[in-house]
Amino acid sequence: VFVFVGNIPNSKFLNELTKLGKKSYILTDDNMMTSQEGIYACGDVRKKILRQVVTACGEGATAAFAAQKYIEELKGVSYK
């Protein structure tokens, strides 16, 4: 978990690991997974239209759920 505050995304350290868009916003799919399998991004560091706390919270829940499913598939174990 990386937490940063500001108007400009501090994601350049991920440049070689995952795809970044204009102004260094992280590109994700609908499940918040980046171009690097198993790495998720959410909140204002992600390329999106609406930048509000409520959308970031929803994205966090989506990323957590998707990451859990990803880990379960790796281990072959379901956590309930």
JSON list of N, CA and C in Angstrom, two decimals:
[
{"chain": "A", "resi": 1, "resn": "VAL", "atom": "N", "xyz": [0.85, -1.17, 0.00]},
{"chain": "A", "resi": 1, "resn": "VAL", "atom": "CA", "xyz": [0.00, 0.00, 0.00]},
{"chain": "A", "resi": 1, "resn": "VAL", "atom": "C", "xyz": [0.89, 1.23, 0.00]},
{"chain": "A", "resi": 2, "resn": "PHE", "atom": "N", "xyz": [0.67, 2.10, -0.98]},
{"chain": "A", "resi": 2, "resn": "PHE", "atom": "CA", "xyz": [1.37, 3.37, -1.05]},
{"chain": "A", "resi": 2, "resn": "PHE", "atom": "C", "xyz": [0.34, 4.48, -0.92]},
{"chain": "A", "resi": 3, "resn": "VAL", "atom": "N", "xyz": [0.56, 5.40, -0.02]},
{"chain": "A", "resi": 3, "resn": "VAL", "atom": "CA", "xyz": [-0.36, 6.51, 0.16]},
{"chain": "A", "resi": 3, "resn": "VAL", "atom": "C", "xyz": [0.40, 7.81, -0.06]},
{"chain": "A", "resi": 4, "resn": "PHE", "atom": "N", "xyz": [-0.09, 8.62, -0.97]},
{"chain": "A", "resi": 4, "resn": "PHE", "atom": "CA", "xyz": [0.53, 9.90, -1.27]},
{"chain": "A", "resi": 4, "resn": "PHE", "atom": "C", "xyz": [-0.55, 10.96, -1.34]},
{"chain": "A", "resi": 5, "resn": "VAL", "atom": "N", "xyz": [-0.21, 12.18, -1.01]},
{"chain": "A", "resi": 5, "resn": "VAL", "atom": "CA", "xyz": [-1.17, 13.28, -1.06]},
{"chain": "A", "resi": 5, "resn": "VAL", "atom": "C", "xyz": [-0.63, 14.34, -2.02]},
{"chain": "A", "resi": 6, "resn": "GLY", "atom": "N", "xyz": [-1.50, 14.88, -2.86]},
{"chain": "A", "resi": 6, "resn": "GLY", "atom": "CA", "xyz": [-1.09, 15.93, -3.79]},
{"chain": "A", "resi": 6, "resn": "GLY", "atom": "C", "xyz": [-1.90, 15.88, -5.06]},
{"chain": "A", "resi": 7, "resn": "ASN", "atom": "N", "xyz": [-1.67, 16.84, -5.93]},
{"chain": "A", "resi": 7, "resn": "ASN", "atom": "CA", "xyz": [-2.41, 16.92, -7.18]},
{"chain": "A", "resi": 7, "resn": "ASN", "atom": "C", "xyz": [-1.72, 16.23, -8.34]},
{"chain": "A", "resi": 8, "resn": "ILE", "atom": "N", "xyz": [-0.44, 15.97, -8.21]},
{"chain": "A", "resi": 8, "resn": "ILE", "atom": "CA", "xyz": [0.34, 15.32, -9.27]},
{"chain": "A", "resi": 8, "resn": "ILE", "atom": "C", "xyz": [0.70, 13.92, -8.80]},
{"chain": "A", "resi": 9, "resn": "PRO", "atom": "N", "xyz": [0.37, 12.88, -9.58]},
{"chain": "A", "resi": 9, "resn": "PRO", "atom": "CA", "xyz": [0.66, 11.52, -9.13]},
{"chain": "A", "resi": 9, "resn": "PRO", "atom": "C", "xyz": [2.16, 11.26, -8.99]},
{"chain": "A", "resi": 10, "resn": "ASN", "atom": "N", "xyz": [2.52, 10.65, -7.89]},
{"chain": "A", "resi": 10, "resn": "ASN", "atom": "CA", "xyz": [3.91, 10.31, -7.61]},
{"chain": "A", "resi": 10, "resn": "ASN", "atom": "C", "xyz": [4.11, 8.84, -7.99]},
{"chain": "A", "resi": 11, "resn": "SER", "atom": "N", "xyz": [4.07, 8.55, -9.28]},
{"chain": "A", "resi": 11, "resn": "SER", "atom": "CA", "xyz": [4.09, 7.17, -9.74]},
{"chain": "A", "resi": 11, "resn": "SER", "atom": "C", "xyz": [5.24, 6.87, -10.69]},
{"chain": "A", "resi": 12, "resn": "LYS", "atom": "N", "xyz": [6.14, 7.79, -10.88]},
{"chain": "A", "resi": 12, "resn": "LYS", "atom": "CA", "xyz": [7.23, 7.57, -11.84]},
{"chain": "A", "resi": 12, "resn": "LYS", "atom": "C", "xyz": [8.11, 6.38, -11.45]},
{"chain": "A", "resi": 13, "resn": "PHE", "atom": "N", "xyz": [8.13, 6.03, -10.16]},
{"chain": "A", "resi": 13, "resn": "PHE", "atom": "CA", "xyz": [8.93, 4.88, -9.73]},
{"chain": "A", "resi": 13, "resn": "PHE", "atom": "C", "xyz": [8.36, 3.57, -10.30]},
{"chain": "A", "resi": 14, "resn": "LEU", "atom": "N", "xyz": [7.14, 3.60, -10.82]},
{"chain": "A", "resi": 14, "resn": "LEU", "atom": "CA", "xyz": [6.51, 2.42, -11.42]},
{"chain": "A", "resi": 14, "resn": "LEU", "atom": "C", "xyz": [6.66, 2.38, -12.93]},
{"chain": "A", "resi": 15, "resn": "ASN", "atom": "N", "xyz": [7.34, 3.34, -13.51]},
{"chain": "A", "resi": 15, "resn": "ASN", "atom": "CA", "xyz": [7.43, 3.49, -14.95]},
{"chain": "A", "resi": 15, "resn": "ASN", "atom": "C", "xyz": [7.88, 2.23, -15.67]},
{"chain": "A", "resi": 16, "resn": "GLU", "atom": "N", "xyz": [8.83, 1.51, -15.13]},
{"chain": "A", "resi": 16, "resn": "GLU", "atom": "CA", "xyz": [9.33, 0.30, -15.80]},
{"chain": "A", "resi": 16, "resn": "GLU", "atom": "C", "xyz": [8.53, -0.94, -15.42]},
{"chain": "A", "resi": 17, "resn": "LEU", "atom": "N", "xyz": [7.65, -0.81, -14.44]},
{"chain": "A", "resi": 17, "resn": "LEU", "atom": "CA", "xyz": [6.89, -1.96, -13.95]},
{"chain": "A", "resi": 17, "resn": "LEU", "atom": "C", "xyz": [5.50, -2.05, -14.57]},
{"chain": "A", "resi": 18, "resn": "THR", "atom": "N", "xyz": [4.88, -0.91, -14.83]},
{"chain": "A", "resi": 18, "resn": "THR", "atom": "CA", "xyz": [3.52, -0.90, -15.35]},
{"chain": "A", "resi": 18, "resn": "THR", "atom": "C", "xyz": [3.32, 0.29, -16.29]},
{"chain": "A", "resi": 19, "resn": "LYS", "atom": "N", "xyz": [2.26, 0.25, -17.06]},
{"chain": "A", "resi": 19, "resn": "LYS", "atom": "CA", "xyz": [2.00, 1.33, -18.02]},
{"chain": "A", "resi": 19, "resn": "LYS", "atom": "C", "xyz": [1.43, 2.55, -17.32]},
{"chain": "A", "resi": 20, "resn": "LEU", "atom": "N", "xyz": [1.99, 3.69, -17.68]},
{"chain": "A", "resi": 20, "resn": "LEU", "atom": "CA", "xyz": [1.51, 4.97, -17.17]},
{"chain": "A", "resi": 20, "resn": "LEU", "atom": "C", "xyz": [0.97, 5.78, -18.33]},
{"chain": "A", "resi": 21, "resn": "GLY", "atom": "N", "xyz": [-0.05, 6.58, -18.07]},
{"chain": "A", "resi": 21, "resn": "GLY", "atom": "CA", "xyz": [-0.61, 7.45, -19.08]},
{"chain": "A", "resi": 21, "resn": "GLY", "atom": "C", "xyz": [0.01, 8.83, -19.01]},
{"chain": "A", "resi": 22, "resn": "LYS", "atom": "N", "xyz": [-0.67, 9.78, -19.63]},
{"chain": "A", "resi": 22, "resn": "LYS", "atom": "CA", "xyz": [-0.21, 11.17, -19.59]},
{"chain": "A", "resi": 22, "resn": "LYS", "atom": "C", "xyz": [-0.15, 11.64, -18.15]},
{"chain": "A", "resi": 23, "resn": "LYS", "atom": "N", "xyz": [0.82, 12.45, -17.85]},
{"chain": "A", "resi": 23, "resn": "LYS", "atom": "CA", "xyz": [1.02, 13.02, -16.52]},
{"chain": "A", "resi": 23, "resn": "LYS", "atom": "C", "xyz": [1.27, 11.95, -15.46]},
{"chain": "A", "resi": 24, "resn": "SER", "atom": "N", "xyz": [1.70, 10.77, -15.88]},
{"chain": "A", "resi": 24, "resn": "SER", "atom": "CA", "xyz": [2.09, 9.67, -14.99]},
{"chain": "A", "resi": 24, "resn": "SER", "atom": "C", "xyz": [0.94, 9.03, -14.22]},
{"chain": "A", "resi": 25, "resn": "TYR", "atom": "N", "xyz": [-0.29, 9.16, -14.70]},
{"chain": "A", "resi": 25, "resn": "TYR", "atom": "CA", "xyz": [-1.40, 8.44, -14.08]},
{"chain": "A", "resi": 25, "resn": "TYR", "atom": "C", "xyz": [-1.28, 6.97, -14.44]},
{"chain": "A", "resi": 26, "resn": "ILE", "atom": "N", "xyz": [-1.59, 6.08, -13.49]},
{"chain": "A", "resi": 26, "resn": "ILE", "atom": "CA", "xyz": [-1.49, 4.64, -13.71]},
{"chain": "A", "resi": 26, "resn": "ILE", "atom": "C", "xyz": [-2.71, 4.16, -14.49]},
{"chain": "A", "resi": 27, "resn": "LEU", "atom": "N", "xyz": [-2.48, 3.37, -15.52]},
{"chain": "A", "resi": 27, "resn": "LEU", "atom": "CA", "xyz": [-3.56, 2.81, -16.33]},
{"chain": "A", "resi": 27, "resn": "LEU", "atom": "C", "xyz": [-4.00, 1.48, -15.73]},
{"chain": "A", "resi": 28, "resn": "THR", "atom": "N", "xyz": [-5.31, 1.30, -15.57]},
{"chain": "A", "resi": 28, "resn": "THR", "atom": "CA", "xyz": [-5.84, 0.06, -15.00]},
{"chain": "A", "resi": 28, "resn": "THR", "atom": "C", "xyz": [-7.03, -0.42, -15.81]},
{"chain": "A", "resi": 29, "resn": "ASP", "atom": "N", "xyz": [-7.43, -1.66, -15.53]},
{"chain": "A", "resi": 29, "resn": "ASP", "atom": "CA", "xyz": [-8.67, -2.16, -16.09]},
{"chain": "A", "resi": 29, "resn": "ASP", "atom": "C", "xyz": [-9.81, -1.86, -15.11]},
{"chain": "A", "resi": 30, "resn": "ASP", "atom": "N", "xyz": [-11.00, -2.39, -15.35]},
{"chain": "A", "resi": 30, "resn": "ASP", "atom": "CA", "xyz": [-12.15, -2.11, -14.49]},
{"chain": "A", "resi": 30, "resn": "ASP", "atom": "C", "xyz": [-12.01, -2.70, -13.08]},
{"chain": "A", "resi": 31, "resn": "ASN", "atom": "N", "xyz": [-11.13, -3.68, -12.93]},
{"chain": "A", "resi": 31, "resn": "ASN", "atom": "CA", "xyz": [-10.88, -4.28, -11.61]},
{"chain": "A", "resi": 31, "resn": "ASN", "atom": "C", "xyz": [-9.69, -3.65, -10.91]},
{"chain": "A", "resi": 32, "resn": "MET", "atom": "N", "xyz": [-9.18, -2.55, -11.44]},
{"chain": "A", "resi": 32, "resn": "MET", "atom": "CA", "xyz": [-8.07, -1.79, -10.88]},
{"chain": "A", "resi": 32, "resn": "MET", "atom": "C", "xyz": [-6.72, -2.47, -11.08]},
{"chain": "A", "resi": 33, "resn": "MET", "atom": "N", "xyz": [-6.65, -3.55, -11.88]},
{"chain": "A", "resi": 33, "resn": "MET", "atom": "CA", "xyz": [-5.37, -4.20, -12.14]},
{"chain": "A", "resi": 33, "resn": "MET", "atom": "C", "xyz": [-4.60, -3.39, -13.17]},
{"chain": "A", "resi": 34, "resn": "THR", "atom": "N", "xyz": [-3.32, -3.23, -12.92]},
{"chain": "A", "resi": 34, "resn": "THR", "atom": "CA", "xyz": [-2.45, -2.52, -13.86]},
{"chain": "A", "resi": 34, "resn": "THR", "atom": "C", "xyz": [-2.04, -3.46, -14.98]},
{"chain": "A", "resi": 35, "resn": "SER", "atom": "N", "xyz": [-1.18, -3.01, -15.85]},
{"chain": "A", "resi": 35, "resn": "SER", "atom": "CA", "xyz": [-0.68, -3.87, -16.93]},
{"chain": "A", "resi": 35, "resn": "SER", "atom": "C", "xyz": [0.24, -4.96, -16.39]},
{"chain": "A", "resi": 36, "resn": "GLN", "atom": "N", "xyz": [0.67, -4.83, -15.15]},
{"chain": "A", "resi": 36, "resn": "GLN", "atom": "CA", "xyz": [1.50, -5.85, -14.50]},
{"chain": "A", "resi": 36, "resn": "GLN", "atom": "C", "xyz": [0.57, -6.73, -13.66]},
{"chain": "A", "resi": 37, "resn": "GLU", "atom": "N", "xyz": [0.42, -7.97, -14.05]},
{"chain": "A", "resi": 37, "resn": "GLU", "atom": "CA", "xyz": [-0.48, -8.88, -13.36]},
{"chain": "A", "resi": 37, "resn": "GLU", "atom": "C", "xyz": [-0.20, -8.91, -11.86]},
{"chain": "A", "resi": 38, "resn": "GLY", "atom": "N", "xyz": [-1.26, -8.79, -11.05]},
{"chain": "A", "resi": 38, "resn": "GLY", "atom": "CA", "xyz": [-1.13, -8.86, -9.60]},
{"chain": "A", "resi": 38, "resn": "GLY", "atom": "C", "xyz": [-0.87, -7.53, -8.92]},
{"chain": "A", "resi": 39, "resn": "ILE", "atom": "N", "xyz": [-0.73, -6.46, -9.69]},
{"chain": "A", "resi": 39, "resn": "ILE", "atom": "CA", "xyz": [-0.52, -5.14, -9.11]},
{"chain": "A", "resi": 39, "resn": "ILE", "atom": "C", "xyz": [-1.74, -4.28, -9.42]},
{"chain": "A", "resi": 40, "resn": "TYR", "atom": "N", "xyz": [-2.29, -3.69, -8.38]},
{"chain": "A", "resi": 40, "resn": "TYR", "atom": "CA", "xyz": [-3.52, -2.91, -8.48]},
{"chain": "A", "resi": 40, "resn": "TYR", "atom": "C", "xyz": [-3.26, -1.46, -8.09]},
{"chain": "A", "resi": 41, "resn": "ALA", "atom": "N", "xyz": [-4.04, -0.57, -8.65]},
{"chain": "A", "resi": 41, "resn": "ALA", "atom": "CA", "xyz": [-3.95, 0.86, -8.31]},
{"chain": "A", "resi": 41, "resn": "ALA", "atom": "C", "xyz": [-5.36, 1.41, -8.19]},
{"chain": "A", "resi": 42, "resn": "CYS", "atom": "N", "xyz": [-5.53, 2.35, -7.27]},
{"chain": "A", "resi": 42, "resn": "CYS", "atom": "CA", "xyz": [-6.84, 2.97, -7.10]},
{"chain": "A", "resi": 42, "resn": "CYS", "atom": "C", "xyz": [-6.65, 4.39, -6.58]},
{"chain": "A", "resi": 43, "resn": "GLY", "atom": "N", "xyz": [-7.72, 5.16, -6.66]},
{"chain": "A", "resi": 43, "resn": "GLY", "atom": "CA", "xyz": [-7.66, 6.53, -6.18]},
{"chain": "A", "resi": 43, "resn": "GLY", "atom": "C", "xyz": [-7.15, 7.48, -7.25]},
{"chain": "A", "resi": 44, "resn": "ASP", "atom": "N", "xyz": [-6.68, 8.62, -6.80]},
{"chain": "A", "resi": 44, "resn": "ASP", "atom": "CA", "xyz": [-6.31, 9.69, -7.72]},
{"chain": "A", "resi": 44, "resn": "ASP", "atom": "C", "xyz": [-5.03, 9.44, -8.50]},
{"chain": "A", "resi": 45, "resn": "VAL", "atom": "N", "xyz": [-4.29, 8.38, -8.19]},
{"chain": "A", "resi": 45, "resn": "VAL", "atom": "CA", "xyz": [-3.09, 8.05, -8.96]},
{"chain": "A", "resi": 45, "resn": "VAL", "atom": "C", "xyz": [-3.48, 7.36, -10.27]},
{"chain": "A", "resi": 46, "resn": "ARG", "atom": "N", "xyz": [-4.72, 6.93, -10.36]},
{"chain": "A", "resi": 46, "resn": "ARG", "atom": "CA", "xyz": [-5.25, 6.22, -11.50]},
{"chain": "A", "resi": 46, "resn": "ARG", "atom": "C", "xyz": [-5.82, 7.20, -12.53]},
{"chain": "A", "resi": 47, "resn": "LYS", "atom": "N", "xyz": [-5.70, 6.85, -13.81]},
{"chain": "A", "resi": 47, "resn": "LYS", "atom": "CA", "xyz": [-6.29, 7.69, -14.86]},
{"chain": "A", "resi": 47, "resn": "LYS", "atom": "C", "xyz": [-7.80, 7.52, -14.82]},
{"chain": "A", "resi": 48, "resn": "LYS", "atom": "N", "xyz": [-8.51, 8.65, -14.56]},
{"chain": "A", "resi": 48, "resn": "LYS", "atom": "CA", "xyz": [-9.96, 8.62, -14.49]},
{"chain": "A", "resi": 48, "resn": "LYS", "atom": "C", "xyz": [-10.50, 10.03, -14.62]},
{"chain": "A", "resi": 49, "resn": "ILE", "atom": "N", "xyz": [-11.80, 10.15, -14.74]},
{"chain": "A", "resi": 49, "resn": "ILE", "atom": "CA", "xyz": [-12.42, 11.47, -14.93]},
{"chain": "A", "resi": 49, "resn": "ILE", "atom": "C", "xyz": [-12.71, 12.14, -13.59]},
{"chain": "A", "resi": 50, "resn": "LEU", "atom": "N", "xyz": [-13.33, 11.41, -12.67]},
{"chain": "A", "resi": 50, "resn": "LEU", "atom": "CA", "xyz": [-13.81, 11.99, -11.41]},
{"chain": "A", "resi": 50, "resn": "LEU", "atom": "C", "xyz": [-12.81, 11.74, -10.28]},
{"chain": "A", "resi": 51, "resn": "ARG", "atom": "N", "xyz": [-12.36, 12.79, -9.63]},
{"chain": "A", "resi": 51, "resn": "ARG", "atom": "CA", "xyz": [-11.39, 12.69, -8.54]},
{"chain": "A", "resi": 51, "resn": "ARG", "atom": "C", "xyz": [-12.04, 13.15, -7.24]},
{"chain": "A", "resi": 52, "resn": "GLN", "atom": "N", "xyz": [-12.68, 12.21, -6.56]},
{"chain": "A", "resi": 52, "resn": "GLN", "atom": "CA", "xyz": [-13.32, 12.50, -5.29]},
{"chain": "A", "resi": 52, "resn": "GLN", "atom": "C", "xyz": [-13.04, 11.36, -4.32]},
{"chain": "A", "resi": 53, "resn": "VAL", "atom": "N", "xyz": [-13.14, 11.67, -3.03]},
{"chain": "A", "resi": 53, "resn": "VAL", "atom": "CA", "xyz": [-12.88, 10.66, -2.00]},
{"chain": "A", "resi": 53, "resn": "VAL", "atom": "C", "xyz": [-13.81, 9.47, -2.16]},
{"chain": "A", "resi": 54, "resn": "VAL", "atom": "N", "xyz": [-15.06, 9.72, -2.44]},
{"chain": "A", "resi": 54, "resn": "VAL", "atom": "CA", "xyz": [-16.03, 8.63, -2.55]},
{"chain": "A", "resi": 54, "resn": "VAL", "atom": "C", "xyz": [-15.67, 7.68, -3.69]},
{"chain": "A", "resi": 55, "resn": "THR", "atom": "N", "xyz": [-15.19, 8.19, -4.81]},
{"chain": "A", "resi": 55, "resn": "THR", "atom": "CA", "xyz": [-14.80, 7.30, -5.91]},
{"chain": "A", "resi": 55, "resn": "THR", "atom": "C", "xyz": [-13.53, 6.53, -5.56]},
{"chain": "A", "resi": 56, "resn": "ALA", "atom": "N", "xyz": [-12.61, 7.17, -4.87]},
{"chain": "A", "resi": 56, "resn": "ALA", "atom": "CA", "xyz": [-11.38, 6.49, -4.45]},
{"chain": "A", "resi": 56, "resn": "ALA", "atom": "C", "xyz": [-11.70, 5.35, -3.49]},
{"chain": "A", "resi": 57, "resn": "CYS", "atom": "N", "xyz": [-12.65, 5.56, -2.58]},
{"chain": "A", "resi": 57, "resn": "CYS", "atom": "CA", "xyz": [-13.05, 4.51, -1.63]},
{"chain": "A", "resi": 57, "resn": "CYS", "atom": "C", "xyz": [-13.65, 3.31, -2.37]},
{"chain": "A", "resi": 58, "resn": "GLY", "atom": "N", "xyz": [-14.51, 3.59, -3.33]},
{"chain": "A", "resi": 58, "resn": "GLY", "atom": "CA", "xyz": [-15.10, 2.51, -4.12]},
{"chain": "A", "resi": 58, "resn": "GLY", "atom": "C", "xyz": [-14.05, 1.75, -4.90]},
{"chain": "A", "resi": 59, "resn": "GLU", "atom": "N", "xyz": [-13.10, 2.46, -5.46]},
{"chain": "A", "resi": 59, "resn": "GLU", "atom": "CA", "xyz": [-12.01, 1.82, -6.21]},
{"chain": "A", "resi": 59, "resn": "GLU", "atom": "C", "xyz": [-11.16, 0.96, -5.28]},
{"chain": "A", "resi": 60, "resn": "GLY", "atom": "N", "xyz": [-10.95, 1.44, -4.05]},
{"chain": "A", "resi": 60, "resn": "GLY", "atom": "CA", "xyz": [-10.19, 0.66, -3.08]},
{"chain": "A", "resi": 60, "resn": "GLY", "atom": "C", "xyz": [-10.86, -0.66, -2.77]},
{"chain": "A", "resi": 61, "resn": "ALA", "atom": "N", "xyz": [-12.19, -0.63, -2.61]},
{"chain": "A", "resi": 61, "resn": "ALA", "atom": "CA", "xyz": [-12.94, -1.86, -2.37]},
{"chain": "A", "resi": 61, "resn": "ALA", "atom": "C", "xyz": [-12.85, -2.79, -3.57]},
{"chain": "A", "resi": 62, "resn": "THR", "atom": "N", "xyz": [-12.97, -2.24, -4.76]},
{"chain": "A", "resi": 62, "resn": "THR", "atom": "CA", "xyz": [-12.86, -3.04, -5.99]},
{"chain": "A", "resi": 62, "resn": "THR", "atom": "C", "xyz": [-11.48, -3.68, -6.10]},
{"chain": "A", "resi": 63, "resn": "ALA", "atom": "N", "xyz": [-10.44, -2.90, -5.85]},
{"chain": "A", "resi": 63, "resn": "ALA", "atom": "CA", "xyz": [-9.07, -3.42, -5.93]},
{"chain": "A", "resi": 63, "resn": "ALA", "atom": "C", "xyz": [-8.83, -4.51, -4.89]},
{"chain": "A", "resi": 64, "resn": "ALA", "atom": "N", "xyz": [-9.32, -4.31, -3.67]},
{"chain": "A", "resi": 64, "resn": "ALA", "atom": "CA", "xyz": [-9.13, -5.31, -2.61]},
{"chain": "A", "resi": 64, "resn": "ALA", "atom": "C", "xyz": [-9.82, -6.62, -2.97]},
{"chain": "A", "resi": 65, "resn": "PHE", "atom": "N", "xyz": [-11.04, -6.53, -3.47]},
{"chain": "A", "resi": 65, "resn": "PHE", "atom": "CA", "xyz": [-11.79, -7.72, -3.87]},
{"chain": "A", "resi": 65, "resn": "PHE", "atom": "C", "xyz": [-11.08, -8.45, -5.01]},
{"chain": "A", "resi": 66, "resn": "ALA", "atom": "N", "xyz": [-10.64, -7.70, -6.01]},
{"chain": "A", "resi": 66, "resn": "ALA", "atom": "CA", "xyz": [-9.95, -8.30, -7.15]},
{"chain": "A", "resi": 66, "resn": "ALA", "atom": "C", "xyz": [-8.62, -8.91, -6.74]},
{"chain": "A", "resi": 67, "resn": "ALA", "atom": "N", "xyz": [-7.89, -8.26, -5.84]},
{"chain": "A", "resi": 67, "resn": "ALA", "atom": "CA", "xyz": [-6.61, -8.79, -5.37]},
{"chain": "A", "resi": 67, "resn": "ALA", "atom": "C", "xyz": [-6.83, -10.09, -4.59]},
{"chain": "A", "resi": 68, "resn": "GLN", "atom": "N", "xyz": [-7.88, -10.14, -3.77]},
{"chain": "A", "resi": 68, "resn": "GLN", "atom": "CA", "xyz": [-8.19, -11.36, -3.03]},
{"chain": "A", "resi": 68, "resn": "GLN", "atom": "C", "xyz": [-8.46, -12.51, -3.99]},
{"chain": "A", "resi": 69, "resn": "LYS", "atom": "N", "xyz": [-9.28, -12.26, -5.01]},
{"chain": "A", "resi": 69, "resn": "LYS", "atom": "CA", "xyz": [-9.57, -13.30, -6.00]},
{"chain": "A", "resi": 69, "resn": "LYS", "atom": "C", "xyz": [-8.30, -13.74, -6.71]},
{"chain": "A", "resi": 70, "resn": "TYR", "atom": "N", "xyz": [-7.43, -12.80, -7.04]},
{"chain": "A", "resi": 70, "resn": "TYR", "atom": "CA", "xyz": [-6.18, -13.11, -7.72]},
{"chain": "A", "resi": 70, "resn": "TYR", "atom": "C", "xyz": [-5.32, -14.03, -6.85]},
{"chain": "A", "resi": 71, "resn": "ILE", "atom": "N", "xyz": [-5.20, -13.71, -5.57]},
{"chain": "A", "resi": 71, "resn": "ILE", "atom": "CA", "xyz": [-4.38, -14.52, -4.65]},
{"chain": "A", "resi": 71, "resn": "ILE", "atom": "C", "xyz": [-5.00, -15.90, -4.47]},
{"chain": "A", "resi": 72, "resn": "GLU", "atom": "N", "xyz": [-6.32, -15.97, -4.35]},
{"chain": "A", "resi": 72, "resn": "GLU", "atom": "CA", "xyz": [-6.99, -17.26, -4.21]},
{"chain": "A", "resi": 72, "resn": "GLU", "atom": "C", "xyz": [-6.71, -18.15, -5.41]},
{"chain": "A", "resi": 73, "resn": "GLU", "atom": "N", "xyz": [-6.73, -17.58, -6.60]},
{"chain": "A", "resi": 73, "resn": "GLU", "atom": "CA", "xyz": [-6.45, -18.37, -7.80]},
{"chain": "A", "resi": 73, "resn": "GLU", "atom": "C", "xyz": [-5.01, -18.85, -7.83]},
{"chain": "A", "resi": 74, "resn": "LEU", "atom": "N", "xyz": [-4.09, -18.06, -7.31]},
{"chain": "A", "resi": 74, "resn": "LEU", "atom": "CA", "xyz": [-2.69, -18.49, -7.25]},
{"chain": "A", "resi": 74, "resn": "LEU", "atom": "C", "xyz": [-2.51, -19.66, -6.30]},
{"chain": "A", "resi": 75, "resn": "LYS", "atom": "N", "xyz": [-3.16, -19.58, -5.14]},
{"chain": "A", "resi": 75, "resn": "LYS", "atom": "CA", "xyz": [-3.00, -20.59, -4.10]},
{"chain": "A", "resi": 75, "resn": "LYS", "atom": "C", "xyz": [-3.98, -21.75, -4.26]},
{"chain": "A", "resi": 76, "resn": "GLY", "atom": "N", "xyz": [-5.04, -21.55, -5.02]},
{"chain": "A", "resi": 76, "resn": "GLY", "atom": "CA", "xyz": [-6.06, -22.57, -5.13]},
{"chain": "A", "resi": 76, "resn": "GLY", "atom": "C", "xyz": [-6.89, -22.71, -3.87]},
{"chain": "A", "resi": 77, "resn": "VAL", "atom": "N", "xyz": [-6.91, -21.68, -3.04]},
{"chain": "A", "resi": 77, "resn": "VAL", "atom": "CA", "xyz": [-7.64, -21.69, -1.77]},
{"chain": "A", "resi": 77, "resn": "VAL", "atom": "C", "xyz": [-8.60, -20.51, -1.75]},
{"chain": "A", "resi": 78, "resn": "SER", "atom": "N", "xyz": [-9.82, -20.76, -1.32]},
{"chain": "A", "resi": 78, "resn": "SER", "atom": "CA", "xyz": [-10.80, -19.68, -1.20]},
{"chain": "A", "resi": 78, "resn": "SER", "atom": "C", "xyz": [-10.91, -19.24, 0.24]},
{"chain": "A", "resi": 79, "resn": "TYR", "atom": "N", "xyz": [-10.76, -17.94, 0.49]},
{"chain": "A", "resi": 79, "resn": "TYR", "atom": "CA", "xyz": [-10.88, -17.38, 1.83]},
{"chain": "A", "resi": 79, "resn": "TYR", "atom": "C", "xyz": [-12.26, -16.78, 1.98]},
{"chain": "A", "resi": 80, "resn": "LYS", "atom": "N", "xyz": [-13.02, -17.26, 2.94]},
{"chain": "A", "resi": 80, "resn": "LYS", "atom": "CA", "xyz": [-14.39, -16.74, 3.13]},
{"chain": "A", "resi": 80, "resn": "LYS", "atom": "C", "xyz": [-14.60, -16.35, 4.56]}
]
